[in-house]
Amino acid sequence: MSLADEAVFDAFRRWGYLAADLDPVGYLQPLAPSELALEGSAAARARLCYCRSIGAEFMHIPDAERRQWVAERMEAEPPPADSARVLERLIRAGIFEQVLQSRYPGTKRFSLEGIVALIPVMDEMLDRAAELGAEQMVLAMSHRGRLTVMVHIVGKSPEDVFARFEDVDPRSFLGGGDVKYHLGATGDYVTAHGSTVEIHMVSNPSHLEAVDPVAMGRARAKQARLCGRGTTCVLPLLLHGDAAFAGQGTAAETLNLANLDGYTVGGTVHIVVNNLIGFTANPPDTSSSRFAADVAKRLPIPIFHVNAEDPDAAIRAARWAVEYRYKFRSDVVVDLIGYRRHGHSEIDDPTTTQPVRYRRIAALPPLWESYARRHQTDAARRAAEIRGELEAALKHARTIRKNLPLRQLPPYWDAFMGGAYDPALEVATAAPAEELSAIGELLVRVPAGFSIHPKVKKLLDQRVQMTQGRHAIDFGTAELLAYGSLLRQRTPVRLTGQDSRRGTFNQRHATLFDTQTEAAYTPLANMAIQQPSFEVYDSPLSEAAVVGFEYGYSRDYPETLVLWEAQFGDFANGAQVYIDQFISAGEDKWGLLSGLVLLLPHGYEGQGPEHSSARVERFLQLAARDNMQICQPTTAAQYFHLLRRQALRRWRKPLVVFTPKGMLRHPAAASPLQEFTSGRFLTVIADREVTDATRVLVATGKIVHELRAERKKRGDTRTAIFALEQLYPFPEKELVAALNQHPAAREVVWVQEEPANMGAMSFLMPRLRRLAKPRAVRSVKLSASPSPATGSGKGHEVQQKTLLALAFTTAKAQ
Ligand SMILES: Cc1ncc(C[n+]2csc(CCOP(=O)(O)OP(=O)(O)O)c2C)c(N)n1
């Protein structure tokens, strides 16, 4: 190409996408950027390449090789399409939608009509991915087109989907289950060349985009299991709605995970199922930029905008997207622009808000009709045949008595179980002394020439002494001993969170940094040649996406102890959607288990409204039917046993741990070596000093230590203090047994440092009243407050003093 022609092409490479013909309805009109006001044959040729049905955005990619890769494809002659196959797929998907529409007119199904090209686009992606080595695909999508994808891509039978419309088995879902367009599914996709790709469609809540990082986490876990450190065998594919992709922060947070060591999946393929509408809202109201996909420009990746009424072009873009992912291990976006034939759901009338657009849409034929016309074939007979097949399937579905499961769990779940808690599930969690001292030695072993920071060295030396029984073991050491011992029992461990390698409170030092080179070294990852993986990563500054990711990881690697740590427990509310919709309800809605651990630093230490509370009350409110475990260990040994219990039992339930901050190095929270070499996690720690109490204080967490110190100060010998170490499942038997040790006790007092409307109080008081009968039961707490804690350090001290004084005052004296 001459230099002058090159300059012309360059302008089109840069700006051509703005002038491309992308919207079949004419809502998104092509622009005429002044840079493209060029005449001549080069301009005409460039216009053909860049301004028809595909608009490629790629000139923002800093790497010249990648830009050139895209340009070469955009500028090459398009290969002939396999129009017969494409037509068959369009008819099948289109008629499937029509049958649903005519048979279930009053039911929501979130039709794909208007972007049915999605089906041949996904076909192409799967065919090409399989050629490039994909064995599995993790697929996440929202409501739009989900049922069609389930049948035409995941391989579910139409009968199965119809049966769900008939709701043939409502009893099996009473009090649980989920709506049909949220359920996950697994199936086999057979490619055009006869190979098979396992598809895992992820279950998701209504909350749009929330499923994105979950799918990535699942893909990473599957890759770790199937392809070691490779990313070839599992391809993640995320489908986004246009309004949701532009608007939801989770989508942006998820994109940011793409190239991070701890999270990468070797590239995710994204499709924006872009119907240029969100429920009733128009694009100018849902995105501040021209394309919803613009959020993806935060990554140096190509975005292919493509007109969904031109399936041949869409298929080309689909093919490039997968090839690009495999060549560069990068994310890539296909922005498939079409329309929505009906209302948001089929019972909605869109003409009340978009009357003009919907008049135009009503005049458009189904895609299979226009495609057949373009390729000069007649499709009517085939359409009638397929309609007949589907009507027969529908009739058959009405005779089905039970919904068949859409999903089959992989065999690595066979060893695990959910359901109700059963004490028979308990296992030994103590570790031999030699084992602990060996791990202590390993924690300080670094490569020759590695210079450890003197402060860290001192701490590590102390750790060695602790594990030899010369000092009590602190929390930070106990945690690493739990991980080390699990690794030596062949349990992989994955821990992530902001600054988790060192630990926010300087307590962990799971990774050491060379003072000369800043090289990082993680002793637990280097214990033996054939050890299970120990991953510890500093996460990006995100809560939502990273919690979603770890939940996803735990879903596909139940053998691994997966932990996410909040910097301060308060920040976990940034991940509330994952806590509410996945962690708490996943088993109830979808029958899917997770052993994810959330480590949430909690405790009132005068650090203000946002560094005090992990919102204990919210977790307890979510607790029902043994859906998760909520614990607050007060000693290092308790923490050790709790973590090991979580990994070693067969019971896979999310575990929420309220972890200490100030108490991390407090002597009262440290434990002697023998508490690690014997015993197990105690759900209630009864009093070990006072044997015949007249009053019993019950509390959880740090305040327990403060109550003990206060009792000592007062020389009180008649007040027993119980530490409630597990809040849920509520240890009723253990608490009753502890109370029975004090027959003379006439008063039981719940003490919490949180305000009355927070903490465990609302959960606990009714239970305590029932169990402690006929003793009087009351509570000591801060007065109710809209924010969890005071902003004044001094104010906190006064409050805490008052609280302790009240706890040691009998009801009468008050
Ligand atoms: C987080 C969240 N907020 C709001 C909603 C309610 N809602 C459901 S669908 C929808 C519009 C989605 O539009 P778009 O992403 O363009 O997808 P489409 O339905 O058009 O395919 C809204 C607002 C939701 N499901 N999730």
GROMACS .gro file of N, CA and C in nm, residues 209-214 216 238 240 249-259 268 270 298-299 331 542 544-546 549 578:
model
   93
  209GLU      N    1  -2.536  -0.879   3.577
  209GLU     CA    2  -2.390  -0.878   3.575
  209GLU      C    3  -2.327  -0.944   3.697
  210ALA      N    4  -2.408  -0.973   3.800
  210ALA     CA    5  -2.348  -1.030   3.921
  210ALA      C    6  -2.278  -1.162   3.892
  211VAL      N    7  -2.325  -1.230   3.791
  211VAL     CA    8  -2.270  -1.363   3.765
  211VAL      C    9  -2.132  -1.357   3.696
  212ASP      N   10  -2.094  -1.241   3.645
  212ASP     CA   11  -1.970  -1.233   3.564
  212ASP      C   12  -1.847  -1.288   3.637
  213PRO      N   13  -1.815  -1.233   3.755
  213PRO     CA   14  -1.692  -1.284   3.819
  213PRO      C   15  -1.707  -1.426   3.870
  214VAL      N   16  -1.831  -1.467   3.897
  214VAL     CA   17  -1.852  -1.605   3.942
  214VAL      C   18  -1.809  -1.700   3.829
  216MET      N   19  -1.596  -1.634   3.597
  216MET     CA   20  -1.449  -1.631   3.585
  216MET      C   21  -1.383  -1.719   3.690
  238LEU      N   22  -1.891  -1.464   2.852
  238LEU     CA   23  -1.989  -1.385   2.927
  238LEU      C   24  -2.079  -1.310   2.831
  240HIS      N   25  -2.367  -1.017   2.801
  240HIS     CA   26  -2.414  -0.902   2.879
  240HIS      C   27  -2.531  -0.835   2.808
  249GLY      N   28  -2.145  -0.166   3.810
  249GLY     CA   29  -2.004  -0.160   3.850
  249GLY      C   30  -1.937  -0.296   3.849
  250THR      N   31  -2.012  -0.400   3.876
  250THR     CA   32  -1.951  -0.534   3.879
  250THR      C   33  -1.888  -0.567   3.745
  251ALA      N   34  -1.952  -0.521   3.636
  251ALA     CA   35  -1.898  -0.552   3.504
  251ALA      C   36  -1.759  -0.489   3.491
  252ALA      N   37  -1.747  -0.364   3.537
  252ALA     CA   38  -1.618  -0.296   3.529
  252ALA      C   39  -1.516  -0.363   3.621
  253GLU      N   40  -1.561  -0.399   3.740
  253GLU     CA   41  -1.470  -0.467   3.834
  253GLU      C   42  -1.421  -0.599   3.775
  254THR      N   43  -1.511  -0.667   3.707
  254THR     CA   44  -1.476  -0.797   3.651
  254THR      C   45  -1.375  -0.781   3.538
  255LEU      N   46  -1.395  -0.680   3.454
  255LEU     CA   47  -1.299  -0.657   3.346
  255LEU      C   48  -1.159  -0.637   3.404
  256ASN      N   49  -1.153  -0.568   3.518
  256ASN     CA   50  -1.023  -0.538   3.577
  256ASN      C   51  -0.949  -0.664   3.625
  257LEU      N   52  -1.020  -0.773   3.638
  257LEU     CA   53  -0.954  -0.896   3.683
  257LEU      C   54  -0.876  -0.964   3.570
  258ALA      N   55  -0.904  -0.922   3.446
  258ALA     CA   56  -0.857  -0.996   3.328
  258ALA      C   57  -0.709  -1.031   3.332
  259ASN      N   58  -0.626  -0.935   3.366
  259ASN     CA   59  -0.483  -0.959   3.352
  259ASN      C   60  -0.409  -0.967   3.484
  268THR      N   61  -1.129  -1.368   2.851
  268THR     CA   62  -1.272  -1.400   2.851
  268THR      C   63  -1.329  -1.343   2.722
  270HIS      N   64  -1.645  -1.180   2.555
  270HIS     CA   65  -1.769  -1.113   2.596
  270HIS      C   66  -1.857  -1.092   2.474
  298ARG      N   67  -1.149   0.005   2.902
  298ARG     CA   68  -1.053   0.014   3.011
  298ARG      C   69  -0.943  -0.091   2.992
  299LEU      N   70  -0.971  -0.192   2.911
  299LEU     CA   71  -0.869  -0.293   2.880
  299LEU      C   72  -0.817  -0.267   2.739
  331ASP      N   73  -0.889  -1.074   2.681
  331ASP     CA   74  -1.033  -1.055   2.668
  331ASP      C   75  -1.062  -0.997   2.530
  542SER      N   76  -1.137  -0.421   4.522
  542SER     CA   77  -1.275  -0.452   4.485
  542SER      C   78  -1.328  -0.544   4.594
  544ALA      N   79  -1.695  -0.661   4.542
  544ALA     CA   80  -1.799  -0.738   4.473
  544ALA      C   81  -1.737  -0.845   4.382
  545ALA      N   82  -1.660  -0.800   4.283
  545ALA     CA   83  -1.611  -0.896   4.183
  545ALA      C   84  -1.523  -1.003   4.247
  546VAL      N   85  -1.441  -0.964   4.342
  546VAL     CA   86  -1.348  -1.064   4.396
  546VAL      C   87  -1.420  -1.168   4.483
  549PHE      N   88  -1.582  -1.395   4.240
  549PHE     CA   89  -1.480  -1.481   4.181
  549PHE      C   90  -1.449  -1.599   4.274
  578TYR      N   91  -2.335  -1.076   4.647
  578TYR     CA   92  -2.280  -1.213   4.648
  578TYR      C   93  -2.315  -1.283   4.778
   0.00000   0.00000   0.00000
